[in-house]
Amino acid sequence: MLEIKELRTLHGRKIEALRGVSLSVAPGEMIALIGGNGAGKTTLLRSIAGLLPPDSGEIIFQGRSIARKPSHRVAALGVVYVPEGRRVFPRLTVRENLEMGAFLRRDRIAIAEDLERLFHLFPVLRDRQKQLGSTLSGGEQQMLAIARALMSRPKLLMLDEPSMGLAPLMVEKIFSVIQEIHRQGMTLLMVEQNARKALQIAQRAYVLETGKIVLQGLAKDLLHNPQVQHAYLGIE
Amino acid sequence: MILQQLVNGLTLGSLYALIALGYTMVYGVLLMINFAHSEILMAGAFASCLLLGSPWLQSNSPGVAIVLAMLGGLLISALLALLMERLAYRPLRRAGRLAPLISAIGVSIFLQNAVFLFISDQSLAYPQIFPIRHFETVGVEINSLQLLILGVAVGLMITLHLFVNRTRLGTAIRATAQDASTASLMGIPVNGIIALTFLIGGALGGVAGALNGMYYGTIKYNMGFVPGLKAFTAAVLGGIGNIAGAMWGGFILGILESLAAGLLPNGSDWKDVIAFSILIIVLLFRPEGLFGRHVPDKV
Ligand SMILES: Nc1ncnc2c1ncn2[C@@H]1O[C@H](COP(=O)(O)OP(=O)(O)O)[C@@H](O)[C@H]1O
Ligand SMILES: [Mg+2]
């Protein structure tokens, strides 16, 4: 579904944040991308989403090159990015945030149905429909950001550190929601600092270090890989 | 007396408010002051004035002629604003904050001189196509021109308010103003939204220019400067970037100015001083404006 080949992305002229990254995502898969701070995970997702044009390499989505497409066109093709830090629209209501997720859709009836389904998945959003985005807690904002992305009916959903800064209980909740979304057939590419959790729910995983993929494989194998255990799982 | 100044202030204020919307909407999405906006209203005034004097409109009834002339002003100004964005600002989008400001001043000088050279370097009389009737109640006089201005301005503002707050595209404008890159992740074409705010601001400015010409009876190539600066003051007063704030700011400024003009000795000499003192005081002590909740949340 998504095929990335030898992707290089620079910040400014000098900082080479991605140094030839290749990865692939098949339909229906959940892929985890782990790596330390500053490894280039966000840069990779932003490059795919069209927010940061890569300097070289290929990004093929469903047979089409999207490497130099602007972000709103990439979104229109069904590649939707839930950014790091959630980026809920602070002065739009929860409901308006969700409506913006469906900006490109015209099928009013199906939009209303999706809204209903998402309210079922995230009951707290139904209760807070009329509140401004900025008044939600961190966990609620993350739910809103994910729900907003789902309103566009994405083909590939990219999540950037969905559990960042959340209380343990909320982390559990977010991961179980992500699993539920995956069960319903969504293809996911997820960046996480919480490597253990990510590897537990993903099928395959990539490990990124200073702009390069250093390891890849089945998530359950990586969970038992000594190198990964040492660097990312805190096991000596 | 005070009531009378209030009526005058509301009329003036509604014009400031219409113009202020153009400044504030563009600032909202681009964090840039379009200093050439004053020439947008000048263009609207000239376009409508020339249309009214042209043979096409002569045969129409005054009501139809006025509507068509205002539509003409609206169209020309909206197109001009779009062109400005495309040619003078978009190429400088990544060039820091000073470059577009200088470009705006360049556009402003260019447009004033174009009108100066090709249309007129003198004041032109704005045709008065309907006899102005005066109405009086409870000691307050209001004339048909003031009613027209208030009606058109308030009608446009209500329409804009509904558009921005109740429609999908209006919500997309607000989303883009709050966080453009995230808006683009929802498929919102940010460049299109920016162009749309110029278009709307230009249309409102064009109508305001036409009404301004009718109100004062004359137009000139540099006529945009003072009302432009006053409307900018109104936008700052209401919190630049805040749409409702710009409307309130316009009315407050118009009323304060008219009260000063009516109540102070030699008041009309003072009204510009009052307006620009307000600008300086607000910028110094409350740069976020009276209703300022707009803190640019762009990173
Ligand atoms: N906007 C930026 N400008 C310059 N350098 C950046 C920018 N964003 C990230 N970087 C650098 O790029 C590298 C990768 O960052 P990032 O993709 O955010 O990593 P991660 O998401 O894995 O923590 C880091 O060295 C970071 O300092
Ligand atoms: Mg990151």
Coordinates of C-alpha atoms and ligand atoms in Angstrom, one line a residue:
Chain A
M1 CA 0.0 0.0 0.0
L2 CA 2.8 2.3 1.0
E3 CA 6.3 1.9 -0.3
I4 CA 9.2 4.2 0.7
K5 CA 12.5 3.9 -1.0
E6 CA 15.8 5.6 0.1
L7 CA 14.1 8.6 1.5
R8 CA 16.3 11.5 2.4
T9 CA 14.9 14.7 4.1
L10 CA 16.9 17.7 5.2
H11 CA 16.0 20.3 7.7
G12 CA 17.3 23.5 6.3
R13 CA 20.4 23.0 4.2
K14 CA 22.5 20.9 6.6
I15 CA 20.7 18.7 9.1
E16 CA 20.1 15.4 7.4
A17 CA 17.2 14.1 9.4
L18 CA 16.5 11.1 7.2
R19 CA 19.4 9.3 5.5
G20 CA 18.0 6.9 3.1
V21 CA 14.9 5.3 4.8
S22 CA 13.1 2.4 3.1
L23 CA 10.0 0.8 4.5
S24 CA 6.7 -0.6 3.4
V25 CA 3.2 -1.0 4.7
A26 CA 0.7 -3.6 3.4
P27 CA -3.0 -3.1 3.5
G28 CA -4.5 -3.9 6.9
E29 CA -1.2 -3.9 8.7
M30 CA -0.3 -2.1 11.9
I31 CA 3.3 -1.0 11.7
A32 CA 5.2 0.4 14.7
L33 CA 8.1 2.8 14.2
I34 CA 10.3 3.1 17.3
G35 CA 13.4 5.0 18.0
G36 CA 14.9 7.5 20.4
N37 CA 14.4 11.2 20.6
G38 CA 15.6 13.0 17.5
A39 CA 15.9 9.8 15.5
G40 CA 13.8 11.3 12.7
K41 CA 10.4 9.6 13.3
T42 CA 8.4 12.8 13.1
T43 CA 10.4 13.9 10.1
L44 CA 9.5 10.7 8.3
L45 CA 5.8 11.0 9.0
R46 CA 5.8 14.7 8.0
S47 CA 7.6 13.8 4.8
I48 CA 5.0 11.2 3.9
A49 CA 2.2 13.6 4.8
G50 CA 3.6 16.2 2.4
L51 CA 4.5 18.7 5.1
L52 CA 8.2 18.4 4.5
P53 CA 9.2 17.7 0.9
P54 CA 12.0 15.1 0.8
D55 CA 15.2 15.8 -1.0
S56 CA 15.4 12.5 -2.7
G57 CA 13.9 9.1 -2.7
E58 CA 10.4 7.7 -3.4
I59 CA 7.1 7.6 -1.6
I60 CA 4.6 5.4 -3.5
F61 CA 1.1 5.2 -2.2
Q62 CA -1.2 2.8 -4.0
G63 CA 1.0 2.9 -7.1
R64 CA 1.2 6.7 -7.2
S65 CA 4.2 8.8 -6.3
I66 CA 3.2 11.3 -3.5
A67 CA 6.7 12.5 -2.6
R68 CA 6.3 16.0 -4.0
K69 CA 2.6 16.5 -3.5
P70 CA 1.4 19.2 -1.1
S71 CA -0.1 18.0 2.1
H72 CA -3.8 18.7 1.3
R73 CA -3.4 16.5 -1.8
V74 CA -1.8 13.7 0.1
A75 CA -4.7 13.9 2.6
A76 CA -7.2 13.7 -0.3
L77 CA -5.6 10.5 -1.4
G78 CA -6.3 8.9 2.0
V79 CA -3.0 9.3 3.8
V80 CA -3.9 11.0 7.0
Y81 CA -1.4 12.1 9.7
V82 CA -2.3 12.7 13.3
P83 CA 0.5 15.1 14.3
E84 CA 2.8 15.0 17.3
G85 CA 1.2 17.1 20.0
R86 CA -2.3 16.4 18.7
R87 CA -2.8 19.8 17.2
V88 CA -6.5 20.1 17.9
F89 CA -7.9 23.4 16.6
P90 CA -8.0 25.3 19.9
R91 CA -10.8 27.7 19.2
L92 CA -13.1 25.4 17.2
T93 CA -15.6 23.3 19.1
V94 CA -15.1 19.6 19.3
R95 CA -17.8 19.1 16.8
E96 CA -16.3 21.7 14.4
N97 CA -12.9 19.9 14.8
L98 CA -14.6 16.7 13.7
E99 CA -16.4 18.4 10.8
M100 CA -13.0 19.7 9.6
G101 CA -11.8 16.1 9.5
A102 CA -14.6 15.5 7.0
F103 CA -13.8 18.7 5.0
L104 CA -13.3 16.9 1.7
R105 CA -16.4 14.8 2.0
R106 CA -19.8 15.7 0.6
D107 CA -21.8 12.6 1.6
R108 CA -23.8 14.2 4.5
I109 CA -25.6 11.1 5.5
A110 CA -22.5 8.9 5.7
I111 CA -20.7 11.8 7.6
A112 CA -23.5 11.8 10.2
E113 CA -23.2 8.0 10.5
D114 CA -19.4 8.2 11.0
L115 CA -19.9 10.9 13.6
E116 CA -22.3 8.6 15.5
R117 CA -19.8 5.7 15.2
L118 CA -17.0 7.8 16.5
F119 CA -19.1 9.1 19.4
H120 CA -19.7 5.5 20.2
L121 CA -16.0 4.8 20.2
F122 CA -15.2 8.0 22.1
P123 CA -18.2 8.8 24.3
V124 CA -16.4 11.7 26.0
L125 CA -16.4 13.6 22.7
R126 CA -20.1 13.4 22.4
D127 CA -20.5 14.9 25.9
R128 CA -18.0 17.7 25.0
Q129 CA -19.3 18.4 21.4
K130 CA -19.9 22.1 22.1
Q131 CA -16.7 22.8 24.1
L132 CA -13.7 24.4 22.5
G133 CA -10.8 22.1 21.6
S134 CA -8.5 23.9 24.0
T135 CA -10.6 23.0 27.0
L136 CA -10.1 19.3 26.6
S137 CA -7.5 17.3 28.7
G138 CA -4.5 15.9 26.9
G139 CA -6.1 12.5 26.6
E140 CA -9.3 13.9 25.3
Q141 CA -7.4 16.0 22.8
Q142 CA -5.6 12.9 21.5
M143 CA -9.0 11.1 21.1
L144 CA -10.3 14.1 19.2
A145 CA -7.2 14.2 17.0
I146 CA -7.7 10.5 16.1
A147 CA -11.4 10.9 15.7
R148 CA -10.9 13.9 13.5
A149 CA -8.5 12.0 11.3
L150 CA -11.0 9.1 11.0
M151 CA -13.7 11.5 9.9
S152 CA -11.9 11.7 6.6
R153 CA -12.2 7.9 6.1
P154 CA -8.4 7.5 5.6
K155 CA -6.9 4.5 3.9
L156 CA -3.7 4.9 5.9
L157 CA -3.6 6.4 9.3
M158 CA -0.3 7.7 10.7
L159 CA -0.1 8.4 14.4
D160 CA 2.8 10.3 15.9
E161 CA 3.3 9.5 19.6
P162 CA -0.3 9.1 20.5
S163 CA 0.5 8.2 24.1
M164 CA 2.9 11.2 24.7
G165 CA 2.4 13.0 28.0
L166 CA -0.7 11.0 29.0
A167 CA -1.5 9.4 32.4
P168 CA -1.0 5.6 32.5
L169 CA -4.8 4.9 32.5
M170 CA -5.2 7.2 29.5
V171 CA -2.3 5.5 27.7
E172 CA -4.1 2.1 28.1
K173 CA -7.3 3.6 26.8
I174 CA -5.6 5.1 23.7
F175 CA -3.8 1.9 22.9
S176 CA -7.0 -0.1 23.2
V177 CA -8.8 2.3 20.9
I178 CA -6.0 2.0 18.4
Q179 CA -6.3 -1.7 18.5
E180 CA -10.0 -1.5 18.0
I181 CA -9.5 0.8 14.9
H182 CA -7.1 -1.7 13.5
R183 CA -9.5 -4.6 14.2
Q184 CA -12.0 -2.7 12.1
G185 CA -9.7 -2.9 9.1
M186 CA -7.6 0.3 9.3
T187 CA -4.0 0.3 8.0
L188 CA -1.8 2.0 10.6
L189 CA 1.7 3.4 10.8
M190 CA 2.4 4.4 14.4
V191 CA 5.4 6.2 15.9
E192 CA 5.8 5.5 19.6
Q193 CA 8.2 6.3 22.4
N194 CA 6.4 3.6 24.4
A195 CA 8.2 0.9 22.5
R196 CA 6.9 -2.0 24.7
K197 CA 3.2 -1.1 24.1
A198 CA 3.7 -0.4 20.4
L199 CA 5.5 -3.7 19.8
Q200 CA 2.8 -5.6 21.7
I201 CA 0.0 -4.4 19.5
A202 CA 1.8 -4.0 16.1
Q203 CA 2.5 -6.8 13.6
R204 CA 5.7 -5.5 12.2
A205 CA 8.1 -2.8 13.4
Y206 CA 11.0 -0.7 12.2
V207 CA 13.7 0.8 14.5
L208 CA 15.0 4.2 13.4
E209 CA 18.3 5.6 14.7
T210 CA 19.7 8.9 13.5
G211 CA 17.9 8.9 10.3
K212 CA 18.4 5.3 9.3
I213 CA 16.5 2.0 9.8
V214 CA 18.7 -0.2 11.9
L215 CA 16.4 -3.1 12.6
Q216 CA 13.1 -4.4 11.2
G217 CA 11.0 -7.5 11.6
L218 CA 8.0 -8.9 13.3
A219 CA 7.0 -6.9 16.3
K220 CA 7.0 -10.0 18.6
D221 CA 10.5 -10.9 17.5
L222 CA 11.8 -7.4 18.2
L223 CA 10.2 -7.6 21.6
H224 CA 12.7 -10.4 22.4
N225 CA 15.7 -8.9 20.5
P226 CA 18.4 -8.1 23.1
Q227 CA 19.5 -5.0 21.2
V228 CA 15.9 -3.6 21.3
Q229 CA 15.4 -4.8 24.9
H230 CA 18.5 -2.9 25.9
A231 CA 18.0 0.3 24.0
Y232 CA 14.2 0.7 24.1
L233 CA 12.7 -1.6 26.7
G234 CA 15.0 -0.9 29.7
I235 CA 16.0 -4.5 30.0
E236 CA 19.7 -5.3 30.7
Chain B
M1 CA -26.9 66.2 20.6
I2 CA -25.2 63.1 22.0
L3 CA -27.8 60.9 20.3
Q4 CA -27.2 62.7 17.0
Q5 CA -23.5 62.1 17.2
L6 CA -24.3 58.5 18.0
V7 CA -26.2 58.1 14.7
N8 CA -23.3 59.7 12.8
G9 CA -20.8 57.6 14.7
L10 CA -22.7 54.4 13.8
T11 CA -22.7 55.3 10.1
L12 CA -19.0 56.1 10.1
G13 CA -18.3 53.1 12.3
S14 CA -20.1 50.7 10.0
L15 CA -17.7 51.8 7.2
Y16 CA -14.7 51.4 9.4
A17 CA -15.9 48.0 10.4
L18 CA -16.4 46.8 6.8
I19 CA -12.9 47.9 6.0
A20 CA -11.4 46.6 9.2
L21 CA -12.7 43.1 8.3
G22 CA -10.3 43.0 5.4
Y23 CA -7.3 43.8 7.6
T24 CA -8.2 41.4 10.3
M25 CA -9.1 38.4 8.1
V26 CA -5.9 38.6 6.1
Y27 CA -4.0 39.0 9.3
G28 CA -5.8 36.0 10.7
V29 CA -4.5 33.6 8.1
L30 CA -1.2 35.2 7.2
L31 CA -0.1 37.2 10.2
M32 CA 0.5 40.0 7.8
I33 CA -0.9 43.5 7.7
N34 CA -2.1 44.2 4.1
F35 CA -1.2 47.9 4.0
A36 CA -2.5 48.1 0.4
H37 CA -6.0 47.4 1.7
S38 CA -6.6 51.2 1.7
E39 CA -6.2 51.1 -2.1
I40 CA -8.8 48.4 -2.3
L41 CA -11.4 50.7 -1.1
M42 CA -10.2 53.5 -3.3
A43 CA -10.5 51.1 -6.2
G44 CA -14.1 50.2 -5.2
A45 CA -15.0 53.9 -4.9
F46 CA -13.6 54.7 -8.4
A47 CA -15.1 51.6 -10.0
S48 CA -18.5 52.4 -8.7
C49 CA -18.2 56.1 -9.4
L50 CA -17.2 55.5 -13.0
L51 CA -19.9 53.0 -13.5
L52 CA -22.5 55.4 -12.2
G53 CA -21.3 58.0 -14.6
S54 CA -21.2 55.6 -17.5
P55 CA -24.0 55.4 -20.1
W56 CA -24.8 51.7 -19.2
L57 CA -26.3 52.7 -15.8
Q58 CA -27.8 56.0 -16.9
S59 CA -31.0 54.4 -18.1
N60 CA -31.6 52.5 -15.0
S61 CA -33.7 53.6 -12.0
P62 CA -31.6 55.0 -9.2
G63 CA -32.1 52.0 -7.0
V64 CA -30.9 49.5 -9.6
A65 CA -28.0 51.8 -10.6
I66 CA -26.8 52.0 -7.1
V67 CA -27.0 48.3 -6.6
L68 CA -25.1 47.6 -9.9
A69 CA -22.5 50.2 -9.1
M70 CA -21.9 48.7 -5.7
L71 CA -21.6 45.3 -7.2
G72 CA -19.2 46.7 -9.7
G73 CA -17.0 48.2 -6.9
L74 CA -17.2 44.9 -5.0
L75 CA -16.1 42.9 -8.0
I76 CA -13.2 45.1 -9.0
S77 CA -11.9 45.3 -5.4
A78 CA -12.3 41.6 -4.9
L79 CA -10.4 40.9 -8.1
L80 CA -7.7 43.4 -7.2
A81 CA -7.3 41.8 -3.8
L82 CA -6.9 38.4 -5.4
L83 CA -4.3 39.7 -7.8
M84 CA -2.4 41.4 -5.0
E85 CA -2.2 38.2 -3.0
R86 CA -1.1 36.2 -6.0
L87 CA 1.5 38.6 -7.4
A88 CA 2.8 40.6 -4.5
Y89 CA 2.4 38.4 -1.4
R90 CA 2.4 34.7 -2.3
P91 CA 5.9 34.8 -3.9
L92 CA 7.1 36.2 -0.6
R93 CA 5.4 33.8 1.7
R94 CA 8.6 32.3 3.0
A95 CA 10.6 35.5 3.0
G96 CA 10.1 36.6 6.6
R97 CA 7.8 39.3 7.8
L98 CA 9.3 42.5 6.5
A99 CA 9.4 41.6 2.8
P100 CA 5.6 41.4 2.4
L101 CA 5.1 44.5 4.3
I102 CA 7.4 46.4 2.0
S103 CA 5.7 44.8 -1.0
A104 CA 2.3 46.0 0.4
I105 CA 3.6 49.6 0.6
G106 CA 4.9 49.2 -3.0
V107 CA 1.5 47.9 -4.2
S108 CA -0.2 50.8 -2.4
I109 CA 2.1 53.4 -4.1
F110 CA 1.7 51.7 -7.4
L111 CA -2.1 51.7 -7.3
Q112 CA -2.4 55.3 -6.1
N113 CA -0.1 56.5 -8.9
A114 CA -1.9 54.4 -11.5
V115 CA -5.2 56.1 -10.6
F116 CA -3.4 59.5 -10.4
L117 CA -1.9 59.1 -13.9
F118 CA -4.7 57.3 -15.8
I119 CA -7.9 58.5 -14.2
S120 CA -7.5 61.7 -12.3
D121 CA -5.1 63.6 -10.2
Q122 CA -8.0 65.8 -8.9
S123 CA -11.0 65.1 -6.7
L124 CA -13.9 63.7 -8.7
A125 CA -17.5 64.4 -7.7
Y126 CA -19.3 61.2 -6.8
P127 CA -22.7 61.3 -8.6
Q128 CA -25.6 61.7 -6.3
I129 CA -28.3 59.6 -7.9
F130 CA -31.1 59.9 -5.4
P131 CA -32.2 63.0 -3.5
I132 CA -31.2 62.7 0.1
R133 CA -34.2 62.7 2.4
H134 CA -34.0 63.6 6.0
F135 CA -36.0 61.8 8.7
E136 CA -36.4 63.1 12.2
T137 CA -37.5 61.4 15.4
V138 CA -36.9 62.4 19.0
G139 CA -34.7 65.2 18.0
V140 CA -32.3 62.9 16.0
E141 CA -31.9 63.4 12.3
I142 CA -30.9 60.5 10.0
N143 CA -30.8 60.7 6.3
S144 CA -31.5 58.2 3.6
L145 CA -27.8 57.9 2.7
Q146 CA -26.9 57.0 6.3
L147 CA -29.7 54.5 6.3
L148 CA -28.4 53.0 3.1
I149 CA -24.8 52.8 4.5
L150 CA -25.9 51.2 7.8
G151 CA -28.2 48.8 6.1
V152 CA -25.7 47.6 3.5
A153 CA -22.9 47.4 6.0
V154 CA -24.8 45.6 8.8
G155 CA -26.3 43.3 6.2
L156 CA -22.9 42.3 4.9
M157 CA -21.5 41.9 8.4
I158 CA -24.3 39.6 9.4
T159 CA -23.8 37.6 6.2
L160 CA -20.1 37.3 6.9
H161 CA -20.7 36.3 10.5
L162 CA -23.0 33.5 9.5
F163 CA -20.7 32.4 6.7
V164 CA -17.6 32.3 9.0
N165 CA -19.4 30.6 11.9
R166 CA -22.0 28.4 10.3
T167 CA -20.6 27.0 7.1
R168 CA -18.0 24.4 6.3
L169 CA -15.8 26.8 4.3
G170 CA -16.1 29.5 7.0
T171 CA -15.0 27.0 9.6
A172 CA -12.1 26.1 7.4
I173 CA -11.1 29.7 7.3
R174 CA -11.0 29.7 11.1
A175 CA -9.2 26.4 11.2
T176 CA -6.6 27.7 8.8
A177 CA -6.1 30.9 10.9
Q178 CA -5.6 28.8 14.0
D179 CA -3.2 26.2 12.5
A180 CA -2.6 26.2 8.8
S181 CA -0.4 23.2 8.5
T182 CA -2.8 21.0 10.5
A183 CA -5.7 22.3 8.4
S184 CA -3.8 21.1 5.3
L185 CA -3.7 17.6 6.9
M186 CA -7.5 17.6 6.7
G187 CA -7.3 18.3 3.0
I188 CA -8.0 22.0 3.4
P189 CA -6.2 23.8 0.5
V190 CA -4.5 26.5 2.5
N191 CA -3.6 28.6 -0.5
G192 CA -7.2 28.6 -1.6
I193 CA -8.3 29.6 1.8
I194 CA -5.8 32.5 1.9
A195 CA -7.0 33.6 -1.5
L196 CA -10.6 33.4 -0.3
T197 CA -9.9 35.7 2.7
F198 CA -8.4 38.3 0.3
L199 CA -11.4 37.9 -1.9
I200 CA -13.9 38.4 0.9
G201 CA -11.9 41.3 2.5
G202 CA -11.5 42.9 -0.9
A203 CA -15.3 42.6 -1.7
L204 CA -16.2 44.2 1.7
G205 CA -13.5 46.9 1.2
G206 CA -14.9 47.6 -2.3
V207 CA -18.4 48.1 -1.1
A208 CA -17.1 50.3 1.8
G209 CA -15.2 52.4 -0.7
A210 CA -18.3 52.9 -2.8
L211 CA -20.3 53.9 0.3
N212 CA -17.5 56.1 1.4
G213 CA -17.6 57.9 -2.0
M214 CA -21.4 58.4 -1.7
Y215 CA -21.1 59.6 1.9
Y216 CA -18.5 62.3 1.3
G217 CA -19.5 63.1 -2.3
T218 CA -16.0 63.1 -3.7
I219 CA -13.2 60.6 -4.4
K220 CA -9.5 61.0 -5.0
Y221 CA -6.6 58.7 -5.7
N222 CA -5.4 59.0 -2.1
M223 CA -8.8 58.8 -0.5
G224 CA -8.1 55.3 1.0
F225 CA -5.3 56.4 3.3
V226 CA -7.2 58.0 6.2
P227 CA -10.2 55.6 6.4
G228 CA -7.7 52.7 5.8
L229 CA -5.6 53.8 8.8
K230 CA -8.8 54.3 10.9
A231 CA -10.1 50.9 10.0
F232 CA -6.7 49.4 10.8
T233 CA -7.0 51.1 14.2
A234 CA -10.4 49.6 14.6
A235 CA -9.0 46.2 13.8
V236 CA -6.3 46.6 16.3
L237 CA -8.8 47.9 18.9
G238 CA -10.9 44.8 18.4
G239 CA -7.9 42.5 18.5
I240 CA -6.2 42.0 15.1
G241 CA -7.2 38.6 13.7
N242 CA -10.5 38.6 15.6
I243 CA -13.4 39.0 13.2
A244 CA -16.1 40.0 15.6
G245 CA -13.6 42.3 17.3
A246 CA -13.0 44.1 14.0
M247 CA -16.7 44.9 13.7
W248 CA -17.0 46.1 17.3
G249 CA -13.8 48.0 17.0
G250 CA -15.2 49.8 13.9
F251 CA -18.3 50.9 15.6
I252 CA -16.5 51.9 18.8
L253 CA -14.0 54.0 16.9
G254 CA -16.7 55.7 14.7
I255 CA -18.8 56.6 17.8
L256 CA -15.8 57.9 19.8
E257 CA -14.7 60.0 16.9
S258 CA -18.2 61.4 16.3
L259 CA -18.7 62.1 19.9
A260 CA -15.4 64.0 20.0
A261 CA -16.3 65.9 16.9
G262 CA -19.6 66.9 18.4
L263 CA -18.7 67.6 22.0
L264 CA -15.2 69.1 21.9
P265 CA -14.7 72.7 20.9
N266 CA -13.5 72.6 17.3
G267 CA -14.2 68.9 17.6
S268 CA -13.8 67.9 14.0
D269 CA -10.2 69.0 14.1
W270 CA -9.7 66.6 16.9
K271 CA -11.3 63.4 15.6
D272 CA -8.2 62.1 13.7
V273 CA -6.1 62.9 16.7
I274 CA -8.5 60.9 18.8
A275 CA -8.5 57.9 16.4
F276 CA -4.7 57.7 16.2
S277 CA -4.2 58.3 19.9
I278 CA -6.4 55.2 20.4
L279 CA -4.2 53.3 18.0
I280 CA -1.0 54.2 19.9
I281 CA -2.5 53.6 23.3
V282 CA -3.9 50.2 22.3
L283 CA -0.6 49.2 20.7
L284 CA 1.3 50.2 23.8
F285 CA -0.9 48.9 26.5
R286 CA -3.1 46.3 25.1
P287 CA -1.7 45.0 21.8
E288 CA -4.1 42.1 21.8
G289 CA -7.0 44.5 21.6
L290 CA -10.2 45.0 23.7
F291 CA -11.5 41.5 22.9
G292 CA -8.1 40.1 22.4
R293 CA -8.2 36.4 22.7
H294 CA -6.2 36.2 19.5
V295 CA -2.7 35.2 20.3
P296 CA -1.2 33.9 17.1
D297 CA -0.9 30.2 17.7
K298 CA 1.4 29.5 14.8
V299 CA 4.7 27.9 15.3
Ligands
LIG1 N1 12.2 22.1 12.2 C1 13.4 21.6 12.4 N2 14.4 22.4 12.0 C2 15.7 21.9 12.2 N3 16.0 20.7 12.6 C3 14.9 19.9 13.0 C4 13.6 20.3 12.9 N4 12.8 19.3 13.3 C5 13.6 18.3 13.7 N5 14.9 18.6 13.5 C6 16.0 17.7 13.7 O1 15.9 16.6 12.9 C7 16.2 15.4 13.7 C8 15.0 14.5 13.7 O2 13.9 15.1 14.5 P1 12.5 14.4 14.6 O3 12.1 13.9 13.3 O4 11.6 15.4 15.3 O5 12.8 13.2 15.6 P2 11.8 12.3 16.5 O6 10.4 12.5 16.0 O7 12.3 10.9 16.2 O8 12.1 12.6 17.9 C9 16.6 15.9 15.0 O9 18.0 16.0 15.0 C10 16.0 17.3 15.2 O10 16.9 18.1 16.0
MG2 MG 8.8 13.2 17.1

